[in-house]
JSON list of C-alpha atoms and ligand atoms in Angstrom, two decimals:
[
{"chain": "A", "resi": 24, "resn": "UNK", "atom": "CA", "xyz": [39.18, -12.81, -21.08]},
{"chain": "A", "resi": 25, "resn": "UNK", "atom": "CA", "xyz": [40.28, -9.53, -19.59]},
{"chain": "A", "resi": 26, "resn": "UNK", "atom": "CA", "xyz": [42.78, -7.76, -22.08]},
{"chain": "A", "resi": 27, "resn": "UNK", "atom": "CA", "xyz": [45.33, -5.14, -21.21]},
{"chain": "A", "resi": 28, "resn": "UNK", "atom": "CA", "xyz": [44.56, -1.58, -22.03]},
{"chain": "A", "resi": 29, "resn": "UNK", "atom": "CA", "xyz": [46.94, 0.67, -24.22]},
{"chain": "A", "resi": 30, "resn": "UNK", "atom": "CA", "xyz": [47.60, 4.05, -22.31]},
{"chain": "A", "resi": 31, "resn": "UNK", "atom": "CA", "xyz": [48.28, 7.45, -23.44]},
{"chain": "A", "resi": 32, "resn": "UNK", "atom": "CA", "xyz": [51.25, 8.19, -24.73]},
{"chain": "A", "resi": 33, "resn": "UNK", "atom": "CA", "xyz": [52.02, 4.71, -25.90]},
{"chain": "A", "resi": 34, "resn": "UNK", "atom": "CA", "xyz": [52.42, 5.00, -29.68]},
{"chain": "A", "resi": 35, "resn": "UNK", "atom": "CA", "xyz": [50.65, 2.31, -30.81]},
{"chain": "A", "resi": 36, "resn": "UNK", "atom": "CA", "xyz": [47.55, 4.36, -30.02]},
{"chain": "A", "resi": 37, "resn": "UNK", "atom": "CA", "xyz": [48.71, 6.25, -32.96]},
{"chain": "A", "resi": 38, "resn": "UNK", "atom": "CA", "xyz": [48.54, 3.72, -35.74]},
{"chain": "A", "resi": 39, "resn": "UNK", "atom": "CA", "xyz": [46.08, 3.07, -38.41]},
{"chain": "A", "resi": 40, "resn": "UNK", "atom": "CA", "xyz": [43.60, 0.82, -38.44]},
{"chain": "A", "resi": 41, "resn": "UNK", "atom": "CA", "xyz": [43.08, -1.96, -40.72]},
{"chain": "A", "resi": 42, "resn": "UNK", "atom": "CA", "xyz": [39.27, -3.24, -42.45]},
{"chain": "A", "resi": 43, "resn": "UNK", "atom": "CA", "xyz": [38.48, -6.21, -40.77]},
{"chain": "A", "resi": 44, "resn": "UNK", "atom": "CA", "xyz": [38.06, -8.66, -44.18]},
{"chain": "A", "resi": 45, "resn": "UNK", "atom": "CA", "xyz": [37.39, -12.16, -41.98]},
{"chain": "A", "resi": 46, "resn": "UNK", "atom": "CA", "xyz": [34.38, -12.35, -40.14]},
{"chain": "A", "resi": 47, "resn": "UNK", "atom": "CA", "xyz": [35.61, -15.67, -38.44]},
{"chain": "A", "resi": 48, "resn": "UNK", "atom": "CA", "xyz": [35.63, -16.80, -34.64]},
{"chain": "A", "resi": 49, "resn": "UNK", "atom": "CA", "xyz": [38.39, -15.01, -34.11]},
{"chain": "A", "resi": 50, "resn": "UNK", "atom": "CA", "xyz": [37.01, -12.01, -34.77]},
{"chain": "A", "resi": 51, "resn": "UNK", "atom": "CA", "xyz": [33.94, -12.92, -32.67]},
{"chain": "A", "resi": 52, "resn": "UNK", "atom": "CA", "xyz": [36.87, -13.68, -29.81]},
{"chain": "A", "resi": 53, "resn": "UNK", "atom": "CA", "xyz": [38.03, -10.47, -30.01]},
{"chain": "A", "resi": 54, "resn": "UNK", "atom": "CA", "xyz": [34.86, -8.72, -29.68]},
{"chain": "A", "resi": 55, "resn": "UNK", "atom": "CA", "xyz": [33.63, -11.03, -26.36]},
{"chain": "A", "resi": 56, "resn": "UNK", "atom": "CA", "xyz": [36.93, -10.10, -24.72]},
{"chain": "A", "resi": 57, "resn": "UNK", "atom": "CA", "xyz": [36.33, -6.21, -25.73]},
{"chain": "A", "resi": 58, "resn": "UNK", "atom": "CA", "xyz": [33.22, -6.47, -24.38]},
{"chain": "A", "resi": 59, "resn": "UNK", "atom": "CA", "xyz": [34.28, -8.10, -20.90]},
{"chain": "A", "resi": 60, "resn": "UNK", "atom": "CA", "xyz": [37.26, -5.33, -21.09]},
{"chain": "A", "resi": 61, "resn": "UNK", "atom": "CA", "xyz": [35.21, -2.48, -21.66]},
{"chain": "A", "resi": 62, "resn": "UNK", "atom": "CA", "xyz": [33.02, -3.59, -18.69]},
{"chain": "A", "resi": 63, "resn": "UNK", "atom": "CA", "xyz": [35.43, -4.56, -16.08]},
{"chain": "A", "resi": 64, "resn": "UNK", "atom": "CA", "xyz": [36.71, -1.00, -16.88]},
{"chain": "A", "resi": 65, "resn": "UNK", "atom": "CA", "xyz": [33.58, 0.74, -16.42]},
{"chain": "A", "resi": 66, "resn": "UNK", "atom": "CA", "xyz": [33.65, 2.06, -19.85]},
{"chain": "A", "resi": 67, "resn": "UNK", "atom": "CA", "xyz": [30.93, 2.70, -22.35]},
{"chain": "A", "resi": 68, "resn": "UNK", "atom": "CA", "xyz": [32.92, 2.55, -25.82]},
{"chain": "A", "resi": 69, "resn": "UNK", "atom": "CA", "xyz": [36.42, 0.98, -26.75]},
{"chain": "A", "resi": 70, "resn": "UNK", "atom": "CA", "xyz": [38.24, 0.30, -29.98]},
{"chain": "A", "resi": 71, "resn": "UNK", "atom": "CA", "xyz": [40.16, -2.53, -31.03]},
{"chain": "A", "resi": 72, "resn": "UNK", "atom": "CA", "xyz": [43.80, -0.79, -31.11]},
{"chain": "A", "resi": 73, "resn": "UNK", "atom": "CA", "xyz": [43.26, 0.55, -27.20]},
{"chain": "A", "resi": 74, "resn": "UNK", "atom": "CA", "xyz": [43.55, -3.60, -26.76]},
{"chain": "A", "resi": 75, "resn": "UNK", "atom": "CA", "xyz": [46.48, -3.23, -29.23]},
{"chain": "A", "resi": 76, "resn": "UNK", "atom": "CA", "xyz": [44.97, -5.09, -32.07]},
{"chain": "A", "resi": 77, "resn": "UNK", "atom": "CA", "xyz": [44.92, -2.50, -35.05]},
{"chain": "A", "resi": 78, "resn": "UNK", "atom": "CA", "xyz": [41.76, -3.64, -36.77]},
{"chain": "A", "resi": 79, "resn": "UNK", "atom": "CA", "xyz": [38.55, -1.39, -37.24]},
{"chain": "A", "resi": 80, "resn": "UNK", "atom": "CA", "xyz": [36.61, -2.59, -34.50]},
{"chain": "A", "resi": 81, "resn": "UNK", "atom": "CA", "xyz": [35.09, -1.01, -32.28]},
{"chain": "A", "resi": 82, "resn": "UNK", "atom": "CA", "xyz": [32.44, -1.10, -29.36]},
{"chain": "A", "resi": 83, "resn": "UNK", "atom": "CA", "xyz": [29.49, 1.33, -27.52]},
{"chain": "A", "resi": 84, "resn": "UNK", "atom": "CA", "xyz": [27.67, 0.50, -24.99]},
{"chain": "A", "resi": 85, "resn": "UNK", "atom": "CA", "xyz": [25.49, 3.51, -24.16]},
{"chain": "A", "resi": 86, "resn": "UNK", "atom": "CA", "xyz": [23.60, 3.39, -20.30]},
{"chain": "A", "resi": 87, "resn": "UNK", "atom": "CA", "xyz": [19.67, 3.88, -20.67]},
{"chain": "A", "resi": 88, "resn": "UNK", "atom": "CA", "xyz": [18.26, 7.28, -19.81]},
{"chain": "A", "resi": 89, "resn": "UNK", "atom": "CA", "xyz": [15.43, 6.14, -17.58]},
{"chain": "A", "resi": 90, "resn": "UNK", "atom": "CA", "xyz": [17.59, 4.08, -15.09]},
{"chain": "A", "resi": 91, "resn": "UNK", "atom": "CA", "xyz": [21.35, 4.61, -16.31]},
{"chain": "A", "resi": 92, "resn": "UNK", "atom": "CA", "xyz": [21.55, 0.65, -16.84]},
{"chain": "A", "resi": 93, "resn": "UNK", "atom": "CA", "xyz": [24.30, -0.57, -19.40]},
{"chain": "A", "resi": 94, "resn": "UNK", "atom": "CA", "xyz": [22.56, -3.66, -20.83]},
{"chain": "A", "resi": 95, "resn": "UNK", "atom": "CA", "xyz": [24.28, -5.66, -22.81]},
{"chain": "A", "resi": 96, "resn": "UNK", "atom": "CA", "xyz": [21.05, -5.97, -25.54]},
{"chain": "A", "resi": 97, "resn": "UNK", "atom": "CA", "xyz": [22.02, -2.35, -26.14]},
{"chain": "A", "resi": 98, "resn": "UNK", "atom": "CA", "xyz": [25.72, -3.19, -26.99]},
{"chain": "A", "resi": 99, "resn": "UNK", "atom": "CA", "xyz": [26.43, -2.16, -30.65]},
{"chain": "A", "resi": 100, "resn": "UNK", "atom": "CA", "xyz": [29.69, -4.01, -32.31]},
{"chain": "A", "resi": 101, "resn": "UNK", "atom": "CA", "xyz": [30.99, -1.72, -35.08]},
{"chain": "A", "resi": 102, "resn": "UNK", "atom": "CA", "xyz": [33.24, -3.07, -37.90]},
{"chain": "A", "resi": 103, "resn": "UNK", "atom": "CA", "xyz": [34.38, -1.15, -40.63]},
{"chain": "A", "resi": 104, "resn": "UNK", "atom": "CA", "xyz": [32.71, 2.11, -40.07]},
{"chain": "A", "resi": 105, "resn": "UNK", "atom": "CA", "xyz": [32.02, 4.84, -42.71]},
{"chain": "A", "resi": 106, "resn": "UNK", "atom": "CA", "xyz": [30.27, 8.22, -42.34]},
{"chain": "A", "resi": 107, "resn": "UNK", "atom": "CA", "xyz": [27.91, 8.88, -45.02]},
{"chain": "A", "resi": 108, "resn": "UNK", "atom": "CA", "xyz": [26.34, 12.20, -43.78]},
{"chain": "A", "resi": 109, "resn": "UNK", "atom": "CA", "xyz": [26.87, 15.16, -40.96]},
{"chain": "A", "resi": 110, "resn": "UNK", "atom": "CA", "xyz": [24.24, 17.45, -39.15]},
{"chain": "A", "resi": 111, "resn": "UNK", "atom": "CA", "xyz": [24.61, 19.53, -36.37]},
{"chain": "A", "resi": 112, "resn": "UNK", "atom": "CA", "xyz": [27.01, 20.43, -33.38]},
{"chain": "A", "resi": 113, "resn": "UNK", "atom": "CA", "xyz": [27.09, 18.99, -29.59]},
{"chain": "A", "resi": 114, "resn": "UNK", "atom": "CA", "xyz": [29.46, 19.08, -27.09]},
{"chain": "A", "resi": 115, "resn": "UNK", "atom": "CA", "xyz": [30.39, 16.94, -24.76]},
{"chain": "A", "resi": 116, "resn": "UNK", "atom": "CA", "xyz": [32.69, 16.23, -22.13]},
{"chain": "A", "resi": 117, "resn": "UNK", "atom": "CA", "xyz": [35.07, 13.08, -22.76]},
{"chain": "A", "resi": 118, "resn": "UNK", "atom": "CA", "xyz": [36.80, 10.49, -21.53]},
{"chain": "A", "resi": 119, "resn": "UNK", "atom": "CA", "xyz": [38.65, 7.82, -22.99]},
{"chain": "A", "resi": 120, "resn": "UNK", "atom": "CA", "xyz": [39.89, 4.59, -21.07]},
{"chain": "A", "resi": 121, "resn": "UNK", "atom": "CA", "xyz": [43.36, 4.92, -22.53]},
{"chain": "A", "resi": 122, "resn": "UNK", "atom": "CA", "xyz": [43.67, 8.44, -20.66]},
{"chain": "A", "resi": 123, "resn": "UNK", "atom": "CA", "xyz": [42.45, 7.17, -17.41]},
{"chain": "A", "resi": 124, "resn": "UNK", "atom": "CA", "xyz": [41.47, 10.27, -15.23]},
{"chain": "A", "resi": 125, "resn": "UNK", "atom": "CA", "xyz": [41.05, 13.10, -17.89]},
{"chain": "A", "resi": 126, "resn": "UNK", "atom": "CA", "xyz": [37.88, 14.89, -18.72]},
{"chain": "A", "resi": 127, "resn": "UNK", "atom": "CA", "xyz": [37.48, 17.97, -21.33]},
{"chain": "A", "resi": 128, "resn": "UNK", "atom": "CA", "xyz": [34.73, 18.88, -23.72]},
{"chain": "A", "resi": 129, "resn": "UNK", "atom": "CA", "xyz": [35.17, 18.27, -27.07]},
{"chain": "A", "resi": 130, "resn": "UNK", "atom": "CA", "xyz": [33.24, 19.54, -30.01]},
{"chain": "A", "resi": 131, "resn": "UNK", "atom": "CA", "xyz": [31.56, 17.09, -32.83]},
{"chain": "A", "resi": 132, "resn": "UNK", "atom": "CA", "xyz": [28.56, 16.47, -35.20]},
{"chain": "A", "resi": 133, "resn": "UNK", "atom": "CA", "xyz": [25.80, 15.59, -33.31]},
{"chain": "A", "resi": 134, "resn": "UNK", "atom": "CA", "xyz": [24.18, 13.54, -36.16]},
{"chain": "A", "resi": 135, "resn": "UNK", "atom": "CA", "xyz": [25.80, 11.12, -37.84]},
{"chain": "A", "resi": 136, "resn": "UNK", "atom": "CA", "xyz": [24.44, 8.56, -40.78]},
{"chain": "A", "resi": 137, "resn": "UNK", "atom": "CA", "xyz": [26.75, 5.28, -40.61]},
{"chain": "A", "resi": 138, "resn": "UNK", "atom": "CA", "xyz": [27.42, 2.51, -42.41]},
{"chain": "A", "resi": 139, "resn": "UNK", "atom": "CA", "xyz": [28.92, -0.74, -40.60]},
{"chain": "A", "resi": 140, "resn": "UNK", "atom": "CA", "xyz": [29.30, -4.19, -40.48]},
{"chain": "A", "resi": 141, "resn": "UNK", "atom": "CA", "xyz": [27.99, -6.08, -37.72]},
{"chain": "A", "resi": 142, "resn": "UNK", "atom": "CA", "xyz": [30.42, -9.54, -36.56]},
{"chain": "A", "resi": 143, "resn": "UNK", "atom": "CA", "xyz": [28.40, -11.83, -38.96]},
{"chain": "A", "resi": 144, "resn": "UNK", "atom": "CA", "xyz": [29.39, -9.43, -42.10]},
{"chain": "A", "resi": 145, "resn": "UNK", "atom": "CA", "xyz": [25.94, -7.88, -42.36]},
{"chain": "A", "resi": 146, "resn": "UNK", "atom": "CA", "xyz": [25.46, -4.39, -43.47]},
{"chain": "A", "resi": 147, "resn": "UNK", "atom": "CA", "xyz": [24.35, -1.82, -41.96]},
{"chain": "A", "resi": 148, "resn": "UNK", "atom": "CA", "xyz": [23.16, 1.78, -41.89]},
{"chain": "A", "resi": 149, "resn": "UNK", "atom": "CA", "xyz": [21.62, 4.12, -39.28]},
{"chain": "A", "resi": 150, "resn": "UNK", "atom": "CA", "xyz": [21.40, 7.03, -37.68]},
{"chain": "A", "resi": 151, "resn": "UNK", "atom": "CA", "xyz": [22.52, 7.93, -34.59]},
{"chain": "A", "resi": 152, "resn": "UNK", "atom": "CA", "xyz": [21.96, 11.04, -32.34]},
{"chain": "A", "resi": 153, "resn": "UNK", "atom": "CA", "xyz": [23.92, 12.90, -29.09]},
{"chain": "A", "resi": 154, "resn": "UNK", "atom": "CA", "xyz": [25.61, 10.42, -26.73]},
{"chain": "A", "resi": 155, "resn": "UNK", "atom": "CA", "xyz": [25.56, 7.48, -28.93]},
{"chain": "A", "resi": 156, "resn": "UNK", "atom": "CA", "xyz": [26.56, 9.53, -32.08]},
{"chain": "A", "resi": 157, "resn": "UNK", "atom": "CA", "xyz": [29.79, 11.02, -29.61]},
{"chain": "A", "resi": 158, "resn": "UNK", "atom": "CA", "xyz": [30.88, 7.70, -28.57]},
{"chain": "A", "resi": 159, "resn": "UNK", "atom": "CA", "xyz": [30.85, 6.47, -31.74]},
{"chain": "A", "resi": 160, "resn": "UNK", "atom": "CA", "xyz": [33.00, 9.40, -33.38]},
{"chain": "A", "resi": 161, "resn": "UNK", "atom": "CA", "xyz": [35.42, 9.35, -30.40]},
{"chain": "A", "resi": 162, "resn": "UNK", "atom": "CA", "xyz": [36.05, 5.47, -31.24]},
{"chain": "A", "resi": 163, "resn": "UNK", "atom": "CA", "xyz": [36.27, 6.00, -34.71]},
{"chain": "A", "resi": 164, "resn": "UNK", "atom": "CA", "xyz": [38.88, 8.47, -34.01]},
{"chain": "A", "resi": 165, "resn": "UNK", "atom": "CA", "xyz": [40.98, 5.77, -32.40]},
{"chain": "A", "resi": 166, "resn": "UNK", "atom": "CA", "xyz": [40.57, 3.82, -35.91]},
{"chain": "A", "resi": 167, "resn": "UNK", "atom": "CA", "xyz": [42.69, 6.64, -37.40]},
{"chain": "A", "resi": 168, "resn": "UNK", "atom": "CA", "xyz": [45.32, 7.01, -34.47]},
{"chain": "A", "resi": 169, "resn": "UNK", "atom": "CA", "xyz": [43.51, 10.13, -32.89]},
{"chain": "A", "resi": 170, "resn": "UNK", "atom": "CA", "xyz": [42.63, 11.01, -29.45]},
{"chain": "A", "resi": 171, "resn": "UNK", "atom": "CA", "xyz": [40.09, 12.83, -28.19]},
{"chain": "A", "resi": 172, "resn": "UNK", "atom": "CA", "xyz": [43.02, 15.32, -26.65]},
{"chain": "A", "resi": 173, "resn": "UNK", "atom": "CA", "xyz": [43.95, 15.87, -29.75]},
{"chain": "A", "resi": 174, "resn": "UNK", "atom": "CA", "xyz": [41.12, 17.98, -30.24]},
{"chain": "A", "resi": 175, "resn": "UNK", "atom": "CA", "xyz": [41.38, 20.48, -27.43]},
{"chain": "A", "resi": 176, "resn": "UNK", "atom": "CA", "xyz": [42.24, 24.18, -27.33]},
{"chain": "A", "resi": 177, "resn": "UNK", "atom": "CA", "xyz": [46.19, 24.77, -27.00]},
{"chain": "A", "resi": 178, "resn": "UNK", "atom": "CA", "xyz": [44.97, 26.17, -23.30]},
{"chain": "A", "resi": 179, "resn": "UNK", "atom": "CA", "xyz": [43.43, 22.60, -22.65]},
{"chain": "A", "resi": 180, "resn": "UNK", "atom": "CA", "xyz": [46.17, 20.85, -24.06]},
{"chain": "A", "resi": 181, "resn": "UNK", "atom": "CA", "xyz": [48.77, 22.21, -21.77]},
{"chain": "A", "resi": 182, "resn": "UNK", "atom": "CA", "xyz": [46.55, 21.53, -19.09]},
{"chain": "A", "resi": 183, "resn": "UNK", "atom": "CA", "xyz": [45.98, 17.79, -20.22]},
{"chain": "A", "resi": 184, "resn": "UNK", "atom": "CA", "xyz": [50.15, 17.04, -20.12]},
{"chain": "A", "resi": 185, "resn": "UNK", "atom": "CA", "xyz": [50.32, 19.34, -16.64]},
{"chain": "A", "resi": 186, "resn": "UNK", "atom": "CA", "xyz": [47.85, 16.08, -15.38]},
{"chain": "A", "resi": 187, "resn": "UNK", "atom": "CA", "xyz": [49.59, 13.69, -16.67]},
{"chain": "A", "resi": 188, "resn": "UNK", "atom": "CA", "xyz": [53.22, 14.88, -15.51]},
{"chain": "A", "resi": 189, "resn": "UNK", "atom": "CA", "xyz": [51.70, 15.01, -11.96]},
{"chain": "A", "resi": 190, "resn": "UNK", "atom": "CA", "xyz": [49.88, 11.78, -12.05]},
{"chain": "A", "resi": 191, "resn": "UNK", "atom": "CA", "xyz": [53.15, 10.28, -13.33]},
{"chain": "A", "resi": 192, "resn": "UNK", "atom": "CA", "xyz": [54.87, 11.64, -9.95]},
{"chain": "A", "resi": 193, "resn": "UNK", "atom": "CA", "xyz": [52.84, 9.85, -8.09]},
{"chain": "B", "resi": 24, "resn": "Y12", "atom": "C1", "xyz": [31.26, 9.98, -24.63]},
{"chain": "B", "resi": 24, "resn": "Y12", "atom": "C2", "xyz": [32.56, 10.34, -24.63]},
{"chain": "B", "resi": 24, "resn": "Y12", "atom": "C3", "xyz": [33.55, 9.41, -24.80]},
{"chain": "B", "resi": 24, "resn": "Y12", "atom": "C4", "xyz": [33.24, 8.10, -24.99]},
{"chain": "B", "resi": 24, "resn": "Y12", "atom": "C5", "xyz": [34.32, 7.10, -25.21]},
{"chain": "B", "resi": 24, "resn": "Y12", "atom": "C6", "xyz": [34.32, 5.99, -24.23]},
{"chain": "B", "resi": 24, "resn": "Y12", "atom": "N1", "xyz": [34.95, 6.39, -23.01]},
{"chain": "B", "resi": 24, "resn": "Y12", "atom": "C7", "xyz": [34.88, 5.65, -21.88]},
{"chain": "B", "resi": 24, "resn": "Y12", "atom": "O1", "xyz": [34.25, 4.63, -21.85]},
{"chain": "B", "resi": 24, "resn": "Y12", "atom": "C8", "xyz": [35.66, 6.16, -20.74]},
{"chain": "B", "resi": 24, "resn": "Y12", "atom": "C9", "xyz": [35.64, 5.53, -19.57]},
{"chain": "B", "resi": 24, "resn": "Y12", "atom": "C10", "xyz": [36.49, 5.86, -18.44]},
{"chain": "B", "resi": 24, "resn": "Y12", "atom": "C11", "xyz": [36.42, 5.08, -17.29]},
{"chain": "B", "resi": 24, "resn": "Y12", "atom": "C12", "xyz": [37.28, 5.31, -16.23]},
{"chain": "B", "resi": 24, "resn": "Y12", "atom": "O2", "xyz": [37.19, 4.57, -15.08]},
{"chain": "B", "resi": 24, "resn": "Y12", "atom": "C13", "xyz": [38.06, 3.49, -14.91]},
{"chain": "B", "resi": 24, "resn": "Y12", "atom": "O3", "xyz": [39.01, 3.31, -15.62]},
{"chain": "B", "resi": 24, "resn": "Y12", "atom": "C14", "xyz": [37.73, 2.58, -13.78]},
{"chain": "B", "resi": 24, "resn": "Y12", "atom": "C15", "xyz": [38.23, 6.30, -16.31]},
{"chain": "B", "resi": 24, "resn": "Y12", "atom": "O4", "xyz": [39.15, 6.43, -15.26]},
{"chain": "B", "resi": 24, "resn": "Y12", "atom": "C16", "xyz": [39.08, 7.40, -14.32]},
{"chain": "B", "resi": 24, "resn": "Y12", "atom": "O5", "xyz": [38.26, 8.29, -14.39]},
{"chain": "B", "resi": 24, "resn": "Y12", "atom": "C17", "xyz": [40.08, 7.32, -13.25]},
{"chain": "B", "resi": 24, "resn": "Y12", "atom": "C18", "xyz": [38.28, 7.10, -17.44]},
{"chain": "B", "resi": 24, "resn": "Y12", "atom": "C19", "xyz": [37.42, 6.86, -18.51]},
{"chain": "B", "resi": 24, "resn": "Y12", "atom": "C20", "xyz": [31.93, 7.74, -25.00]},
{"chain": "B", "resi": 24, "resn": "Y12", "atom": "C21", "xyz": [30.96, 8.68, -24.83]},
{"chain": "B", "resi": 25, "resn": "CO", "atom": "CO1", "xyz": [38.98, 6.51, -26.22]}
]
């Protein structure tokens, strides 16, 4: 099922996140329907709370380098995240689905060791590099009520709500 997605400035974008302590079917529910979300949306990451249920869940589906593919083998379901360790710097230029039509570069690690749950309660821990390691910072963001606007330069910010007060002429 196709959910509705949350849009910038609603405020529920803004709340916090609660650990997922079920791994039932109807957690496994709300992960297919993320999934067929995310895609209808042409989206490659989405969190839980921008389909307004607060739990830490989230989703990344990266596209392969050799033919830009998004397979759904390469889909990676999140659950209650944690960030063990930091390396590096990348930046990258974002978007979010919630902020349809807004691009900026943001600045974050570009290494990150996680630990996660998968949807069967399983543990997990990896590393993950550059695009994948962006995506998933920028939807663990939106476990904590943060966007990735929230991060820009005062300069970029006032050009951010200059969009959006034009787009919401239209
Ligand atoms: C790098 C940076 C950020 C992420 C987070 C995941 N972001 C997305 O998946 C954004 C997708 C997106 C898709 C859009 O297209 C449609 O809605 C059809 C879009 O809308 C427009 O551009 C009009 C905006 C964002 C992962 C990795
Ligand atoms: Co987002």
């Amino acid at each position: 099922m196709i959910l509705d997605i949350v849009k910038y400035p609603n405020k529920i974008l803004r709340k916090i996140s609660k650990e997922v302590i079920k791994f039932d079917v109807e957690l496994h529910n709300l992960l297919d329907n993320m999934y067929e979300t995310m895609i209808n949306s042409n989206g490659v990451g989405l969190a839980a709370i921008q389909v307004a249920y607060p739990l830490r869940v989230l989703l990344v589906n990266i596209p392969r380098e050799d033919d830009n593919e998004q397979c759904k083998e390469d889909l990676l379901e999140i659950i209650n995240p944690v960030i063990l360790k930091t390396e590096g710097e990348i930046i990258w230029n974002e978007g979010c689905l919630s902020v349809p039509g807004f691009y900026e570069e943001v600045k974050r690690f570009d290494k990150i060791s996680l630990y996660y749950y998968d949807r069967n309660g399983i543990k997990h821990e990896n590393i993950f590099e550059g695009f994948m390691s962006v995506a998933i910072q920028h939807e663990m963001d939106h476990l904590n009520g943060i966007l990735f606007v929230d991060k820009l330069s005062l300069i970029k910010r006032k050009k951010f709500e200059k969009e959006l007060r034009k787009n919401q002429k239209k």
